[in-house]
Coordinates of C-alpha atoms in Angstrom, one line a residue:
Chain X
M83 CA 193.2 179.4 73.2
N84 CA 195.9 177.6 70.9
E85 CA 193.5 174.6 70.9
Q86 CA 190.5 177.1 70.1
I87 CA 192.1 178.6 66.8
F88 CA 194.0 175.7 65.2
G89 CA 191.7 172.7 66.4
I90 CA 193.8 169.2 66.3
H91 CA 196.1 170.7 63.7
G92 CA 198.8 172.2 66.4
A93 CA 199.0 168.8 68.2
A94 CA 199.0 167.0 64.8
L95 CA 201.8 169.1 63.1
E96 CA 203.9 168.4 66.5
L97 CA 203.2 164.7 66.4
R98 CA 204.2 164.5 62.8
S99 CA 207.5 166.3 63.4
Q100 CA 208.3 163.6 66.2
R101 CA 207.2 160.7 63.9
M102 CA 209.4 162.2 61.1
G103 CA 212.5 161.8 63.6
V104 CA 211.6 158.2 64.7
I105 CA 211.1 156.9 61.0
A106 CA 214.3 158.7 59.8
A107 CA 216.3 157.0 62.8
N108 CA 214.9 153.7 61.3
I109 CA 216.0 154.6 58.1
A110 CA 219.5 155.6 59.8
N111 CA 219.7 152.1 61.5
A112 CA 219.0 149.8 58.7
A113 CA 222.4 148.1 58.6
T114 CA 222.7 147.9 62.5
P115 CA 222.9 144.6 63.6
G116 CA 220.0 143.7 66.7
F117 CA 218.2 147.3 65.9
K118 CA 214.4 147.2 66.5
A119 CA 212.5 149.5 64.4
R120 CA 210.2 151.6 66.0
D121 CA 207.3 153.9 65.4
I122 CA 204.4 155.9 67.3
D123 CA 200.5 155.3 67.0
F124 CA 199.7 158.1 65.5
N125 CA 196.1 158.0 66.2
A126 CA 196.5 157.0 69.7
A127 CA 199.1 159.9 70.7
L128 CA 196.7 162.3 68.9
D129 CA 194.1 161.3 71.2
A130 CA 196.2 161.2 74.4
R131 CA 197.5 164.9 73.4
L132 CA 193.5 166.1 72.6
S133 CA 192.2 164.7 75.9
E134 CA 194.9 166.2 78.2
A135 CA 194.2 169.5 76.1
R136 CA 190.6 169.2 77.1
G137 CA 191.8 168.5 80.6
E138 CA 190.6 165.1 81.1
P139 CA 193.1 162.9 83.2
A140 CA 195.2 161.6 80.4
R141 CA 198.6 160.2 79.9
F142 CA 201.2 162.9 80.3
G143 CA 204.6 163.1 78.3
E144 CA 206.0 161.5 75.2
P145 CA 204.1 159.6 73.0
D146 CA 204.5 155.8 73.4
M147 CA 207.4 154.1 71.3
L148 CA 205.9 150.8 69.7
Y149 CA 207.9 148.3 68.2
R150 CA 207.5 147.4 64.3
R151 CA 206.8 143.8 63.9
P152 CA 208.8 142.6 60.9
T153 CA 207.2 140.8 57.9
M154 CA 210.4 138.6 57.5
P155 CA 213.1 138.7 60.2
S156 CA 216.7 138.9 59.4
L157 CA 219.5 136.8 60.8
D158 CA 221.1 139.7 62.6
G159 CA 218.0 140.6 64.4
N160 CA 217.4 143.7 62.5
T161 CA 213.7 144.4 62.2
V162 CA 214.1 147.7 59.6
E163 CA 212.6 147.0 56.4
L164 CA 213.8 149.7 54.5
G165 CA 210.8 150.3 52.1
R166 CA 208.4 149.9 54.4
E167 CA 210.0 152.8 56.5
Q168 CA 210.6 154.8 53.4
V169 CA 207.0 154.5 52.7
A170 CA 206.0 155.5 56.1
F171 CA 208.3 158.6 56.0
A172 CA 207.0 159.8 52.8
E173 CA 203.5 159.3 54.0
N174 CA 204.2 161.4 57.2
A175 CA 206.0 164.3 55.0
M176 CA 202.6 164.4 53.3
A177 CA 200.4 164.3 56.0
Y178 CA 202.8 166.9 57.5
S179 CA 202.4 169.1 54.7
A180 CA 198.8 168.8 54.6
T181 CA 198.2 169.7 58.4
L182 CA 200.6 172.5 57.7
S183 CA 198.4 174.0 54.8
F184 CA 195.7 173.7 57.5
V185 CA 197.3 175.6 60.0
Q186 CA 198.4 178.2 57.5
G187 CA 194.9 178.4 56.3
K188 CA 193.6 179.3 59.7
V189 CA 196.4 181.8 60.2
N190 CA 195.0 183.5 56.9
T191 CA 191.7 183.3 58.1
I192 CA 192.5 185.1 61.4
T193 CA 194.7 187.7 60.0
R194 CA 192.1 188.5 57.6
A195 CA 189.7 189.2 60.4
L196 CA 192.1 191.2 62.2
K197 CA 192.9 193.6 59.6
G198 CA 188.8 194.0 58.7
E199 CA 189.5 193.2 55.0
Chain T
M192 CA 227.4 168.8 67.5
P193 CA 228.3 168.2 70.9
D194 CA 226.8 165.6 73.1
S195 CA 225.0 167.5 75.7
N196 CA 223.0 169.0 73.0
R197 CA 219.4 167.2 72.4
M198 CA 219.4 164.7 69.5
T199 CA 217.9 166.6 66.6
L200 CA 217.0 165.4 63.2
F201 CA 219.7 166.8 61.7
S202 CA 222.6 165.7 64.4
M203 CA 221.2 162.2 63.7
T204 CA 221.2 162.2 60.1
E205 CA 224.6 163.8 60.5
R206 CA 226.1 161.0 62.4
A207 CA 224.3 158.1 60.5
M208 CA 226.2 159.6 57.7
S209 CA 229.7 159.7 58.8
A210 CA 228.9 156.1 60.4
Q211 CA 228.4 155.3 56.6
L212 CA 231.7 157.2 55.3
V213 CA 233.8 155.0 57.9
G214 CA 232.0 151.8 56.7
M215 CA 233.0 153.1 52.9
N216 CA 236.3 153.8 53.8
A217 CA 237.1 150.4 55.4
A218 CA 235.5 148.5 51.8
T219 CA 237.9 151.0 50.2
S220 CA 240.9 150.1 51.9
N221 CA 240.3 146.7 51.6
L222 CA 239.6 147.0 47.7
A223 CA 243.1 148.8 47.5
N224 CA 245.0 146.2 49.2
A225 CA 243.7 143.2 47.5
G226 CA 246.2 141.2 45.8
S227 CA 249.2 142.6 48.1
V228 CA 251.3 139.8 48.8
A229 CA 253.4 139.2 51.8
S230 CA 256.6 137.0 52.8
S231 CA 254.7 135.9 55.8
E232 CA 251.3 134.9 57.2
A233 CA 251.7 137.6 60.1
E234 CA 252.4 140.4 57.8
A235 CA 249.6 140.0 55.3
Y236 CA 246.9 142.2 55.1
R237 CA 243.9 141.3 56.8
P238 CA 240.5 143.2 55.7
I239 CA 238.7 145.6 58.2
R240 CA 235.0 146.2 58.6
A241 CA 233.1 148.7 60.3
V242 CA 231.0 147.3 63.0
F243 CA 228.0 149.7 63.7
A244 CA 225.9 150.2 66.8
T245 CA 223.1 152.1 67.5
E246 CA 222.9 155.4 69.8
L247 CA 219.9 156.0 71.7
D248 CA 219.4 159.6 72.9
R249 CA 217.1 159.1 76.0
A250 CA 216.0 162.7 75.9
T251 CA 213.9 162.4 72.8
G252 CA 213.9 158.8 72.2
I253 CA 215.7 159.0 68.8
S254 CA 218.4 156.5 68.1
S255 CA 221.5 157.4 66.0
V256 CA 224.1 155.0 64.4
R257 CA 227.7 155.2 65.4
S258 CA 230.4 153.2 63.8
D259 CA 232.2 151.5 66.8
G260 CA 235.5 151.5 65.2
L261 CA 236.9 148.8 62.7
V262 CA 237.5 145.1 63.3
R263 CA 240.3 143.3 61.7
S264 CA 238.9 140.2 60.0
E265 CA 240.2 136.7 61.2
T266 CA 240.2 135.1 57.5
A267 CA 243.5 133.1 56.8
P268 CA 245.6 135.0 53.9
T269 CA 245.9 132.8 50.8
K270 CA 248.8 130.9 50.6
R271 CA 250.3 130.4 47.2
Y272 CA 253.5 128.7 45.5
D273 CA 255.5 131.0 43.8
P274 CA 259.3 130.7 43.9
G275 CA 259.7 133.4 41.6
H276 CA 258.3 136.2 43.5
P277 CA 260.5 138.4 45.0
L278 CA 258.8 138.3 48.8
A279 CA 258.5 134.5 48.5
D280 CA 259.9 132.6 51.6
E281 CA 262.4 130.0 51.9
T282 CA 259.7 127.6 50.9
G283 CA 258.9 129.6 48.1
H284 CA 255.6 130.6 49.4
I285 CA 253.6 133.7 49.0
W286 CA 250.7 135.2 51.4
E287 CA 248.1 136.8 49.3
A288 CA 245.4 139.2 51.2
P289 CA 242.5 137.5 51.5
V290 CA 240.0 140.3 49.9
D291 CA 237.0 139.5 48.3
E292 CA 236.7 141.9 45.8
S293 CA 233.0 141.7 44.8
A294 CA 232.2 141.5 48.6
E295 CA 233.7 144.7 49.1
M296 CA 231.9 146.5 45.9
I297 CA 228.6 145.1 47.4
E298 CA 229.8 146.9 50.8
I299 CA 230.7 150.0 49.0
M300 CA 227.3 150.0 47.2
E301 CA 225.3 149.3 50.0
S302 CA 227.0 152.1 51.9
A303 CA 226.5 154.6 49.3
R304 CA 222.9 153.6 49.0
Q305 CA 222.6 154.1 52.8
Y306 CA 223.9 157.6 52.7
Q307 CA 221.8 158.5 49.9
N308 CA 218.7 157.6 52.0
M309 CA 220.0 159.7 54.5
V310 CA 220.4 162.5 52.2
Q311 CA 217.1 162.3 50.9
A312 CA 215.5 162.1 54.3
L313 CA 217.3 165.3 55.5
Q314 CA 216.0 167.1 52.4
T315 CA 212.5 166.0 53.1
A316 CA 212.9 167.1 56.8
K317 CA 214.4 170.3 55.9
Q318 CA 212.0 171.3 53.3
L319 CA 209.1 170.9 55.5
M320 CA 210.9 173.1 58.6
L321 CA 211.4 175.8 56.1
E322 CA 207.8 175.7 54.8
T323 CA 206.8 175.9 58.7
L324 CA 209.0 179.0 59.3
R325 CA 207.6 180.5 56.6
S326 CA 204.0 179.8 57.2
N327 CA 203.1 183.1 59.0

């Protein structure tokens, strides 16, 4: 039911919010020696969620946490590149906002249909 | 927030911010002690430095940062010949705290910037969450 109404946007919103936590953790650890920056592959995670919802045998559970490949490794083993993380955070926040307005649109449509306007 | 709770974006940011504050306090106390002198090598002030470590929450996969206490640096104090100084020892030497003021200033600026980054991230996350709550 949920999937029929919101399409991919329900799963996408959830994943976007998860990714926001992961990127914020990278930013928080920008000065921690030896910390390896991580991220999730959004497209792969969304595919997994959707095939799960369609009832196909899929990988269950949390999306895979991948390690970011640094452009220039630092001496203390930390692979956070602050600029990159901030851009990723901004991009993810924008996408979250966009997904949210799609969900909002769907909700409005259904509410209007229910009210018989 | 208690440790038994799942780590949320909020508690993660809160911990990261307090870790940065510990770092900033350490650098500030080094700056405050710059130029302080003692009459022996053992008594002289040694700069302190905050050590950061990653704190992984296995339930959510979010890693926060924690300051693992303070470490006193091993730098030797500067020995200076100043027989007129009231704290000078019998050979006329004083021991000055080995504080590099510009390094400490940079440390403070970096902590402040990092703190600011966390505030920004928190603000964005909070705004998105509020929008989500309001959307029905």
